[in-house]
Tab-separated table of C-alpha atoms and ligand atoms in Angstrom:
chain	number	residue	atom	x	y	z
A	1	UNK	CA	-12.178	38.219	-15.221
A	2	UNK	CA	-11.067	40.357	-12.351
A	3	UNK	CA	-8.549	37.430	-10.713
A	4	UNK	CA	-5.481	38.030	-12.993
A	5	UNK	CA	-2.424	39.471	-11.049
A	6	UNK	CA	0.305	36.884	-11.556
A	7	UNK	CA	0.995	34.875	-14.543
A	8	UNK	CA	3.820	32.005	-14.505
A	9	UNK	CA	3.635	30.256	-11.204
A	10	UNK	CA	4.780	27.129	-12.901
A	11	UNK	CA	8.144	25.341	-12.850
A	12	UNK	CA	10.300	27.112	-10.789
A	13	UNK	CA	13.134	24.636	-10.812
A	14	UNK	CA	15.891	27.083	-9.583
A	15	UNK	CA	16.027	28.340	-6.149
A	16	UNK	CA	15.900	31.974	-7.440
A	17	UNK	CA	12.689	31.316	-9.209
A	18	UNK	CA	11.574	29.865	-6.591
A	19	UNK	CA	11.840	32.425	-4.178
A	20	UNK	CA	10.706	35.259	-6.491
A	21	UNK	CA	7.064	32.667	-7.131
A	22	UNK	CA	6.769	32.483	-3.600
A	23	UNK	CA	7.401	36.227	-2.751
A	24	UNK	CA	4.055	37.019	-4.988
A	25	UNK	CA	1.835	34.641	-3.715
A	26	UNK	CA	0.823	34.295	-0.533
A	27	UNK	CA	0.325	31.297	-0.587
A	28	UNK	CA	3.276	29.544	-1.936
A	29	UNK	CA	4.722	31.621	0.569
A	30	UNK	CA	3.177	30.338	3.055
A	31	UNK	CA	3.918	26.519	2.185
A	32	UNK	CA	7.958	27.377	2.134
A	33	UNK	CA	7.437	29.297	5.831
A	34	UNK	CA	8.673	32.371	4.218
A	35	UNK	CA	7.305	36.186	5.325
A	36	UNK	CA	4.687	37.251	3.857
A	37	UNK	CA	1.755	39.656	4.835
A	38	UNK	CA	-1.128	37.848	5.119
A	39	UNK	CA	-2.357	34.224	5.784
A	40	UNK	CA	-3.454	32.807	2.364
A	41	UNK	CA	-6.676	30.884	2.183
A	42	UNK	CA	-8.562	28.348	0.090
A	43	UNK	CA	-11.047	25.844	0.370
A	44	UNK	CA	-10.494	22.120	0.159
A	45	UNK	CA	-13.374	20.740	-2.353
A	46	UNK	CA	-14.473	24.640	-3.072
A	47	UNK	CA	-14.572	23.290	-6.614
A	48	UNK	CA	-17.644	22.067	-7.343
A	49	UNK	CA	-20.474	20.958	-4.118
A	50	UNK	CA	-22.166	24.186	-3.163
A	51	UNK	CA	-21.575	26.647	-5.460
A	52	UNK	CA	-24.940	27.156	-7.866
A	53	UNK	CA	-22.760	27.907	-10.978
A	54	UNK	CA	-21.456	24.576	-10.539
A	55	UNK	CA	-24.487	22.523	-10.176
A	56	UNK	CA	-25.640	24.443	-13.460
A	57	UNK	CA	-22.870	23.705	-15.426
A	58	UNK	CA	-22.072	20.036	-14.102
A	59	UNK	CA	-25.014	18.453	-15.451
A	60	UNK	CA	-26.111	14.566	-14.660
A	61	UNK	CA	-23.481	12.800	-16.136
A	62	UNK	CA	-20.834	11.197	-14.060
A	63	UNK	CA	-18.716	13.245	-12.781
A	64	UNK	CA	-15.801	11.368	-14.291
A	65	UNK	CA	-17.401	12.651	-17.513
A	66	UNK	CA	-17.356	16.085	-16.192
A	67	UNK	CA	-13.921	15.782	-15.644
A	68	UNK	CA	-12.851	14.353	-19.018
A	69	UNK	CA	-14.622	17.593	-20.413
A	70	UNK	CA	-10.922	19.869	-20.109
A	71	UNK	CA	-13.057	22.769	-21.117
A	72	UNK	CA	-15.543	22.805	-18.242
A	73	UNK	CA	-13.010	21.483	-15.572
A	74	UNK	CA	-11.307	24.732	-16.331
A	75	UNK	CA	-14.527	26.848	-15.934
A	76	UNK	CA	-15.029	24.861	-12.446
A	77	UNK	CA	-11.665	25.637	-11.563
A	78	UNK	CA	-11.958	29.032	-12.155
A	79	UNK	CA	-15.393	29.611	-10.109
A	80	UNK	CA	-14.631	29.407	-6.515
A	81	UNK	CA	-11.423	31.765	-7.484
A	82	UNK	CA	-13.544	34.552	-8.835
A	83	UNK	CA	-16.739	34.182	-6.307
A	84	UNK	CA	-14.379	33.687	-2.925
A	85	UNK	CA	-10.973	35.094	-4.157
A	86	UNK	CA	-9.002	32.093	-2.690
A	87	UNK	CA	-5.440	32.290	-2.693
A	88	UNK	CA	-4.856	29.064	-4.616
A	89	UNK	CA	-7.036	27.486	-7.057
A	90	UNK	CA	-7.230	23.151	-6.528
A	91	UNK	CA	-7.828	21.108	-10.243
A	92	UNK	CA	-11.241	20.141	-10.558
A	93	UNK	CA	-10.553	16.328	-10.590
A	94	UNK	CA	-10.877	13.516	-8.650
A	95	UNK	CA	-8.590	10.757	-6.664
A	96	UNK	CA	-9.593	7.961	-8.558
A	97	UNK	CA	-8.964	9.494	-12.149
A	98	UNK	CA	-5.691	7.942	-12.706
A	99	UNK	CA	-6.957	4.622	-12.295
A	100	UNK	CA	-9.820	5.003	-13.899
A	101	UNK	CA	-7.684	6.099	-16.711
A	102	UNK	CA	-5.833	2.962	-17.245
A	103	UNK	CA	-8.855	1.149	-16.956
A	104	UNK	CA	-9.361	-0.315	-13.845
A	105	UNK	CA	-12.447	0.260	-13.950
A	106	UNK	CA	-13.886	2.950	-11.593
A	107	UNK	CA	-16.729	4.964	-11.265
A	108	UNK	CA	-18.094	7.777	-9.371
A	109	UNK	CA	-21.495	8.041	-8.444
A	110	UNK	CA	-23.302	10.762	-6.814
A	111	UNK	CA	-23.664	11.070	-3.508
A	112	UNK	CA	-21.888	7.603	-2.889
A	113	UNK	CA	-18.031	8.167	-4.395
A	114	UNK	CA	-16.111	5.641	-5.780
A	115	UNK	CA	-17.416	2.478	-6.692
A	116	UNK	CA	-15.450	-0.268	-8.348
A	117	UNK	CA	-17.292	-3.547	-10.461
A	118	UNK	CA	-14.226	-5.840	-9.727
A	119	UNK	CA	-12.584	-5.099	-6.443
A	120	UNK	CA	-9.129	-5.816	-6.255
A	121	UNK	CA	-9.133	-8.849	-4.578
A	122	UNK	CA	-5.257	-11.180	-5.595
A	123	UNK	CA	-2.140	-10.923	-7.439
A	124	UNK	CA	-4.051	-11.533	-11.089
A	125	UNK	CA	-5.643	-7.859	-9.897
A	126	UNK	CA	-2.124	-6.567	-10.821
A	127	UNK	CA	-2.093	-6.064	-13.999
A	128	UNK	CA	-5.158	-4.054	-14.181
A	129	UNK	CA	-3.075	-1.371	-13.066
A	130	UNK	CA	-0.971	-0.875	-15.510
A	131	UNK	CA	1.704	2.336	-16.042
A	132	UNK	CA	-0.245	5.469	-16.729
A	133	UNK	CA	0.536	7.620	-19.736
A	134	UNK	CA	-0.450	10.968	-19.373
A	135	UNK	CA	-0.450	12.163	-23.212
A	136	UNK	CA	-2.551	9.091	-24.051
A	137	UNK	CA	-4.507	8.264	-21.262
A	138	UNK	CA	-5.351	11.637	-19.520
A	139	UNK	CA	-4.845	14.204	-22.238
A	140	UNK	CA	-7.692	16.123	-20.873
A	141	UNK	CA	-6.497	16.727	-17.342
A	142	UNK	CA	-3.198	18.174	-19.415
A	143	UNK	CA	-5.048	20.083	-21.055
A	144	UNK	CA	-7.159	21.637	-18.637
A	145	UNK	CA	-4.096	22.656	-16.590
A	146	UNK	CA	-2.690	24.580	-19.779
A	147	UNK	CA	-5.682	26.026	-19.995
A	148	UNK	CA	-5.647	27.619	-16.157
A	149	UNK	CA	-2.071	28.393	-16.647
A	150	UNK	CA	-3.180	30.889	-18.830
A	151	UNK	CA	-6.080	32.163	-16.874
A	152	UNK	CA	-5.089	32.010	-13.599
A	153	UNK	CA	-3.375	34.646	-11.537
A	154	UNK	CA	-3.300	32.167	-7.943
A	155	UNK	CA	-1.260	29.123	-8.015
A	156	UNK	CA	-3.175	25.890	-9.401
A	157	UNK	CA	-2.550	23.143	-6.947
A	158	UNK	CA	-2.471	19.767	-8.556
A	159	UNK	CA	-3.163	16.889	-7.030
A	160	UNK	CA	-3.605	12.653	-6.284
A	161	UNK	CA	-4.640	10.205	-3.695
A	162	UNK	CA	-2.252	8.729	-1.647
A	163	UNK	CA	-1.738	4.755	-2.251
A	164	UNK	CA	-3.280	3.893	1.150
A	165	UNK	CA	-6.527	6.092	0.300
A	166	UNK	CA	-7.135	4.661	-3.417
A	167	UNK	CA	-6.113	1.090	-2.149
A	168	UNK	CA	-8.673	1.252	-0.175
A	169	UNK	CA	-11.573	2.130	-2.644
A	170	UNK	CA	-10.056	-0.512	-4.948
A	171	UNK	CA	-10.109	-3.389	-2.033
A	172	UNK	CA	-13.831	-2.554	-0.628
A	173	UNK	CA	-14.793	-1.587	-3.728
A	174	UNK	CA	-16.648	1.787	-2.521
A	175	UNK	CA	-16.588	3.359	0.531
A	176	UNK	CA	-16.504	1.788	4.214
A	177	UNK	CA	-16.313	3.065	7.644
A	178	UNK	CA	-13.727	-0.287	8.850
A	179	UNK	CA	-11.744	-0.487	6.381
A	180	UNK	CA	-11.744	-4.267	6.911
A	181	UNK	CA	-10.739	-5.542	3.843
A	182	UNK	CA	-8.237	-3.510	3.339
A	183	UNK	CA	-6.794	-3.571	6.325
A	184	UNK	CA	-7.046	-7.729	6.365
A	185	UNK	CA	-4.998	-7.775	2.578
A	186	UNK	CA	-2.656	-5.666	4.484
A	187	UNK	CA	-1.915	-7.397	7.251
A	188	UNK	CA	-2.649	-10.874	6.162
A	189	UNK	CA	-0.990	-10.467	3.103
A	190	UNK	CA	1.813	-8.146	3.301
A	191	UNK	CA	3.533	-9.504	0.358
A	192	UNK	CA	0.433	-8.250	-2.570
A	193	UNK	CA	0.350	-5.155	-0.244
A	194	UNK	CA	3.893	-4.401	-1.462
A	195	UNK	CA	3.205	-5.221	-4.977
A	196	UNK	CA	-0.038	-3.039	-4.637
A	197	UNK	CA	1.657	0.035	-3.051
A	198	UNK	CA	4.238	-0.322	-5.481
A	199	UNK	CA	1.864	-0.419	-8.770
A	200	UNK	CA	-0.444	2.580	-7.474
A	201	UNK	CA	3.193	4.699	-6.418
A	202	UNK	CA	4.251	4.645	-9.763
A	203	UNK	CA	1.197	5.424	-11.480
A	204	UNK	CA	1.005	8.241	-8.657
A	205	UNK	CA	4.415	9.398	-9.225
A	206	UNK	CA	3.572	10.027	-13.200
A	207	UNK	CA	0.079	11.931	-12.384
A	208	UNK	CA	1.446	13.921	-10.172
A	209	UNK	CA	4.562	15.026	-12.849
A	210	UNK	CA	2.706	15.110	-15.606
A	211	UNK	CA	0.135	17.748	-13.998
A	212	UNK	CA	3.698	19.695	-12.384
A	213	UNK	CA	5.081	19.776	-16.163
A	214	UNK	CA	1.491	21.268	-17.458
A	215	UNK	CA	1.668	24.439	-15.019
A	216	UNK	CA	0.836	22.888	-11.590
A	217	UNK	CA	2.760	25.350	-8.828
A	218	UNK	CA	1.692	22.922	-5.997
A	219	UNK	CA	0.823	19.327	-5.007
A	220	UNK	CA	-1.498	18.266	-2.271
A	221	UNK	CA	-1.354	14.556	-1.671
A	222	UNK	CA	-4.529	13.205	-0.532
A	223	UNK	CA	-4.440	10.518	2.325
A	224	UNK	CA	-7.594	11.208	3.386
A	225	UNK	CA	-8.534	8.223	5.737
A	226	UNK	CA	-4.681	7.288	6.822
A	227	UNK	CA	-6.218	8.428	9.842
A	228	UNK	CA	-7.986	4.876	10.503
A	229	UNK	CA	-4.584	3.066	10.887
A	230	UNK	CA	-2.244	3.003	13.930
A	231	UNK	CA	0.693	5.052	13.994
A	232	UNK	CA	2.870	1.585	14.090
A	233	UNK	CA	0.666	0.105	10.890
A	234	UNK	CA	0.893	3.476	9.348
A	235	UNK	CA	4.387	3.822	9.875
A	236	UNK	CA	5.406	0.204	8.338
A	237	UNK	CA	3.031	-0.617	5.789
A	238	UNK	CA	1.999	2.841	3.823
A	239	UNK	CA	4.370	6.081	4.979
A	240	UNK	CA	7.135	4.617	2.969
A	241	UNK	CA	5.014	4.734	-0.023
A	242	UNK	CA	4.022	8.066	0.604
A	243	UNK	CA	7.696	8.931	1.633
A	244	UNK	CA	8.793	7.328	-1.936
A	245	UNK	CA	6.234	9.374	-3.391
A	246	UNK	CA	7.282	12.727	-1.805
A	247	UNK	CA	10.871	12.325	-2.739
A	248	UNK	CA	9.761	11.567	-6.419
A	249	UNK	CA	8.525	15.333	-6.483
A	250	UNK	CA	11.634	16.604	-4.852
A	251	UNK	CA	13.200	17.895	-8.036
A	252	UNK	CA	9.642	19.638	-9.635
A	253	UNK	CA	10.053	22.702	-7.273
A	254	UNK	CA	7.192	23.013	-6.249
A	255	UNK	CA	5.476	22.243	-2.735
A	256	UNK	CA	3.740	19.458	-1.299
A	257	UNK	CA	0.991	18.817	1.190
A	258	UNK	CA	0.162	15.976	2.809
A	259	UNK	CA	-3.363	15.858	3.981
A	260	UNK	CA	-5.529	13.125	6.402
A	261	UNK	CA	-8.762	13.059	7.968
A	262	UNK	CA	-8.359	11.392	11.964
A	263	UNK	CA	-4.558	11.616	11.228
A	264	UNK	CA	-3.441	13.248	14.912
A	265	UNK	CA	-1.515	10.625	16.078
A	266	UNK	CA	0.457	10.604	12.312
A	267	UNK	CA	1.053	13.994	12.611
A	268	UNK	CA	4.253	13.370	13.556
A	269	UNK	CA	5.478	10.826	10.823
A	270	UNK	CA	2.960	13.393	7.817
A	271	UNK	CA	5.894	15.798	8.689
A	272	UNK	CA	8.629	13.501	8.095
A	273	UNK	CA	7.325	12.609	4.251
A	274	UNK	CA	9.470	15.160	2.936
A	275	UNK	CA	6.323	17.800	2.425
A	276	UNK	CA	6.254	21.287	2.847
A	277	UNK	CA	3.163	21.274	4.148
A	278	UNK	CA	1.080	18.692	6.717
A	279	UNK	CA	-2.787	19.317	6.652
A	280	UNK	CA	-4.540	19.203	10.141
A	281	UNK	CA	-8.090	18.371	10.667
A	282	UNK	CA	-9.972	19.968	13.947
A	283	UNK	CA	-9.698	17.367	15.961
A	284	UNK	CA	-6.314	18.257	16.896
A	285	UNK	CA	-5.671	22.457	17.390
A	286	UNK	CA	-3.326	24.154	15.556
A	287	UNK	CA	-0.643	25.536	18.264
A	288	UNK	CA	-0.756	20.788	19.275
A	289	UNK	CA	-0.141	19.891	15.646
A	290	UNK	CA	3.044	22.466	15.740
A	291	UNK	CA	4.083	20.689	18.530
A	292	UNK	CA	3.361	17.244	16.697
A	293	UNK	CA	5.186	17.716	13.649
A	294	UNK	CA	8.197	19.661	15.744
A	295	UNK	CA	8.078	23.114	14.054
A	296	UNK	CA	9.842	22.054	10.831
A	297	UNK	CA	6.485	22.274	8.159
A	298	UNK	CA	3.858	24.582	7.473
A	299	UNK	CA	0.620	23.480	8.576
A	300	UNK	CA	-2.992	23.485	6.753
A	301	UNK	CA	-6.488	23.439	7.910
A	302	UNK	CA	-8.564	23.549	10.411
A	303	UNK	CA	-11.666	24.559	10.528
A	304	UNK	CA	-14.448	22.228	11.259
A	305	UNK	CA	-16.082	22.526	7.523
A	306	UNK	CA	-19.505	21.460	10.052
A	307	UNK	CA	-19.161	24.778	11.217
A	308	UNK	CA	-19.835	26.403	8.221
A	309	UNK	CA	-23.177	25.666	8.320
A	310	UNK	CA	-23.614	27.561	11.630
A	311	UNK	CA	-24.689	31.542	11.597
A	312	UNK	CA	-21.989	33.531	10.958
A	313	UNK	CA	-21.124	34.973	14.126
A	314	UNK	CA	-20.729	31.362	15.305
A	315	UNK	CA	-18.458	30.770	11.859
A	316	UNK	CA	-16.482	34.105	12.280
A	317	UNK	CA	-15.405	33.386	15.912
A	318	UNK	CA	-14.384	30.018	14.871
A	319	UNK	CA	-12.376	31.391	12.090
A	320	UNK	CA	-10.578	33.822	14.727
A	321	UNK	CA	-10.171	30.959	16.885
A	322	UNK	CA	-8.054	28.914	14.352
A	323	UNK	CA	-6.011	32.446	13.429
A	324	UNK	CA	-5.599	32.928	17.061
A	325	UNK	CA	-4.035	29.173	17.324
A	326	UNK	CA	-1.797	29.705	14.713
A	327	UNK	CA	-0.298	32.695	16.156
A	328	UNK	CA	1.001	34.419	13.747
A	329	UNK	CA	3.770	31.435	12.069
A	330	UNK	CA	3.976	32.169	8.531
A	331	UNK	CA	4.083	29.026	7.438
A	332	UNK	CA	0.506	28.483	7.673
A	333	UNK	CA	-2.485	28.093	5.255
A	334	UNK	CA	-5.900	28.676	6.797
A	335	UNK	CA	-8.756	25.732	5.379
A	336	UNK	CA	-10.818	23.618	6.233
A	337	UNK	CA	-9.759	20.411	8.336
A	338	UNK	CA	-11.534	18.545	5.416
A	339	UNK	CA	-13.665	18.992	2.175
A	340	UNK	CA	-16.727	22.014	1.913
A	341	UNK	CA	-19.901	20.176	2.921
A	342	UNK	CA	-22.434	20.248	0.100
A	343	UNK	CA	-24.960	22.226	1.971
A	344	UNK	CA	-22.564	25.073	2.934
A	345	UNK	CA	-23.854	28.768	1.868
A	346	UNK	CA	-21.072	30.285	-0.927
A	347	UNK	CA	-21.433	33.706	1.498
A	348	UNK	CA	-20.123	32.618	4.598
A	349	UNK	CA	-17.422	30.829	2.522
A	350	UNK	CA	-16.572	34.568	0.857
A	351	UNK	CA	-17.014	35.808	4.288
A	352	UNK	CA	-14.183	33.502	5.914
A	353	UNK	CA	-11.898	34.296	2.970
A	354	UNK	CA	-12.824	38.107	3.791
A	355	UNK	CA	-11.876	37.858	7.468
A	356	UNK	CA	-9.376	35.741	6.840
A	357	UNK	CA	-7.436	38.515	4.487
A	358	UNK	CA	-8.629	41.367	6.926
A	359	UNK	CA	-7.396	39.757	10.308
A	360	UNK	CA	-4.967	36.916	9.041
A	361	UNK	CA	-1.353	38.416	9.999
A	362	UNK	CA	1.624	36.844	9.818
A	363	UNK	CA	5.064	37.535	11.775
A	364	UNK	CA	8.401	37.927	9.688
A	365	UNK	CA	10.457	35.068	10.704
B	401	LIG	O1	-11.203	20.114	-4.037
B	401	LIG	C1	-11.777	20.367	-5.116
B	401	LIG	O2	-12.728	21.154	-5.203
B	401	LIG	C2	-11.215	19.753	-6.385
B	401	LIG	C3	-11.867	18.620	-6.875
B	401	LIG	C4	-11.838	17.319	-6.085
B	401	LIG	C5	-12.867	16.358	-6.239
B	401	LIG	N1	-12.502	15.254	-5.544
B	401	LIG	C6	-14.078	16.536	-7.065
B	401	LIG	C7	-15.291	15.811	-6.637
B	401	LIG	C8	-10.879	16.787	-5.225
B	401	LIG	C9	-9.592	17.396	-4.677
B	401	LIG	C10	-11.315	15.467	-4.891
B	401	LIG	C11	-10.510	14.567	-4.049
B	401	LIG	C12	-11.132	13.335	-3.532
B	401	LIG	N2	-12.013	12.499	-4.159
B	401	LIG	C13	-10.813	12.764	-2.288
B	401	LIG	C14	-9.786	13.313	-1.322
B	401	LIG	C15	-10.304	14.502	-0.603
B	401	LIG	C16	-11.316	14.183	0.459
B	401	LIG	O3	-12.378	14.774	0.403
B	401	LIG	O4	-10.966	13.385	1.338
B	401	LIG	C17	-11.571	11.592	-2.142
B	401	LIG	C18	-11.568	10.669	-0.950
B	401	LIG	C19	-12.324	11.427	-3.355
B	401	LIG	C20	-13.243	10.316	-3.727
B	401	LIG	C21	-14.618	10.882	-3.903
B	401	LIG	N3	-15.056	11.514	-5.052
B	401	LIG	C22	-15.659	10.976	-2.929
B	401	LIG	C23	-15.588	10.418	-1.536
B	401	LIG	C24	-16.707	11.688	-3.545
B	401	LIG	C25	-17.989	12.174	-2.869
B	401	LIG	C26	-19.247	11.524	-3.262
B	401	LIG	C27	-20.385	12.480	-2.926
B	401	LIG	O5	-21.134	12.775	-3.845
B	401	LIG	O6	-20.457	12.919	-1.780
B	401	LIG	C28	-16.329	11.993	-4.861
B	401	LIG	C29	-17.131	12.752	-5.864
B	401	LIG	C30	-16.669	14.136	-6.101
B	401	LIG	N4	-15.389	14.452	-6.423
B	401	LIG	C31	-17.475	15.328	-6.077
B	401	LIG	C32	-16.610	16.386	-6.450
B	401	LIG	C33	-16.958	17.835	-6.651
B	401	LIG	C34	-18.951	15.456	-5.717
B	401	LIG	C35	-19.897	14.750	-6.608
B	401	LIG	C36	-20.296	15.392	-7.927
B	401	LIG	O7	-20.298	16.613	-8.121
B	401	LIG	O8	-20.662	14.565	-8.785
């Protein structure tokens, strides 16, 4: 199929391994800050959104259903590798699978996102999220890893929502721009917030394993809208949780990332999680977020995926513009600051990836 060039990215558990995965790929390169020769590049949601071959194949069902299909989350893994030749492939999955897997009940619908019949609301909400387990009660994302272990020759990044991000779907019960119930069980209630955090780390902590121990060579941990907290409220009520969650993955050997949307003013505490990597969206430029998270990670991102609908001359010296602000560091990733917009033409995303790989150099450290 024109991708393969590398075969077992997965479990390197010894330093040596570790190394020798990194030295071929770019990309895991990259997340350790080691030399390599070119910035690697992928696309946060390139699975799925605009690519034609996905609309085709995805069908009307929810996308849940899609994703319980292991066969055809493999295929829509697979596309945005061969069409953009990314660096890294990403799962084709969703945030809110694991507890829609032990039967919270969750659904997806399109062109809305998460939306939940019984909102979590008190303490009897508890036990509706019970320990996951994988074999039994997500076989299919298992299986669908195996399958792109085999196939793939980029790393397959797995992974999950941070407890903050799927805590929130669960309290508003969809999406909401204040965050207001949420943020009022939080406060108000800091006691259920604990035993929340607590439930949704552990079934967390599992997912993220169990995909690690089916061939996953990376994680990326998706906080996505951390960013509408203060640093202080971050700091106390959901970065130990993410923290916990972080050190959990220590032993896997592979590398994390920690990703937010707004999260500018966290940058500083996203590098202290124990990740490899801290996303950065483009509010804040590149050579700032160094500064923020003091040098120590590699940084992802951050590209305005608005952009992307522009011409390309306006998309390519944007691109440069990002390259330019990273200056260089090898431990950077080039992306998007968040997820491919739906309406975004496939060719300008091959043509980032293109220029990207032609002008994306990186300085031995
Ligand atoms: O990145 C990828 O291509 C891999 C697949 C992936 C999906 N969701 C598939 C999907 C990933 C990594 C996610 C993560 C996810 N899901 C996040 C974190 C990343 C982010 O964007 O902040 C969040 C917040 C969700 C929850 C969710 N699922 C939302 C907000 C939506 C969008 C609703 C819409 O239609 O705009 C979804 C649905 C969803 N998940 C789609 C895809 C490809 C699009 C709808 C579809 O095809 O049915």
């Amino acid at each position: 199929m024109g991708v393969i060039e590398n075969t077992n990215l997965n479990s390197p558990t010894s330093t040596s391994q570790q190394t020798s995965s990194a030295t071929s790929s770019p990309f895991l390169a990259a997340c350790y800050g080691q030399a390599h020769e070119r910035v690697p590049v992928w696309f946060m949601r390139q699975a799925g959104r605009s690519l034609p071959e996905y609309r085709m194949m995805r069908g009307t069902d929810s996308i849940l259903t899609a994703i319980a299909d292991a066969d055809l989350a493999t295929e829509i893994t697979l596309q945005p590798v061969r069409r953009y030749g990314v660096d890294a492939a990403i799962l084709f999955s969703d945030i809110m699978v694991p507890v829609y897997a032990v039967g919270f009940g969750v659904d997806i619908q399109a062109g809305v996102g998460p939306v939940i019949a019984q909102p979590f609301s008190d303490a009897s909400d508890l036990e509706r999220l019970r320990p996951l387990e994988p074999e039994e009660d997500i076989a299919y994302v298992l299986e669908a890893v195996k399958n792109l272990q085999a196939e793939l020759v980029v790393p397959l990044i797995g992974f999950a929502g941070a407890p903050f991000t799927v805590a929130s779907y669960l309290i508003e019960g969809g999406p909401t721009k204040t965050f207001q119930k949420t943020k009022s069980l939080m406060f108000a209630n800091p006691e259920l917030w604990t035993a929340l955090m607590d439930r949704l780390c552990d079934i967390t902590e599992t997912f993220l394993k169990a995909q690690v121990e089916a061939g996953a060579s990376a994680l990326q941990l998706f906080d996505s809208w951390a960013g509408t907290l203060s640093p202080a409220a971050y700091e106390q009520l959901v970065f130990p949780y993410t923290k916990r969650i972080i050190a959990s993955t220590d032993n896997l050997g592979v590398p994390r990332i920690c990703h937010g949307v707004g999260t500018g003013e966290l940058l500083a505490l996203f590098a202290q999680t124990g990740a490899e990597v801290v996303g950065v969206d483009w509010r804040v430029r590149l050579d700032e977020a160094r500064l923020r998270t003091g040098g120590k990670v590699s940084l992802q991102g951050n590209l305005d995926p608005a952009v992307c609908l522009a011409p390309w001359p306006v998309v390519a010296e944007q691109t440069r513009k990002v390259l330019a602000e990273n200056g260089s560091n090898p431990g950077y990733i080039f992306n998007l600051g968040h997820g491919v917009l739906p309406p975004t033409d496939p060719a300008i995303l091959k043509q980032i990836v293109d220029l990207v790989h032609a002008e994306g150099h990186c300085d031995a450290n």
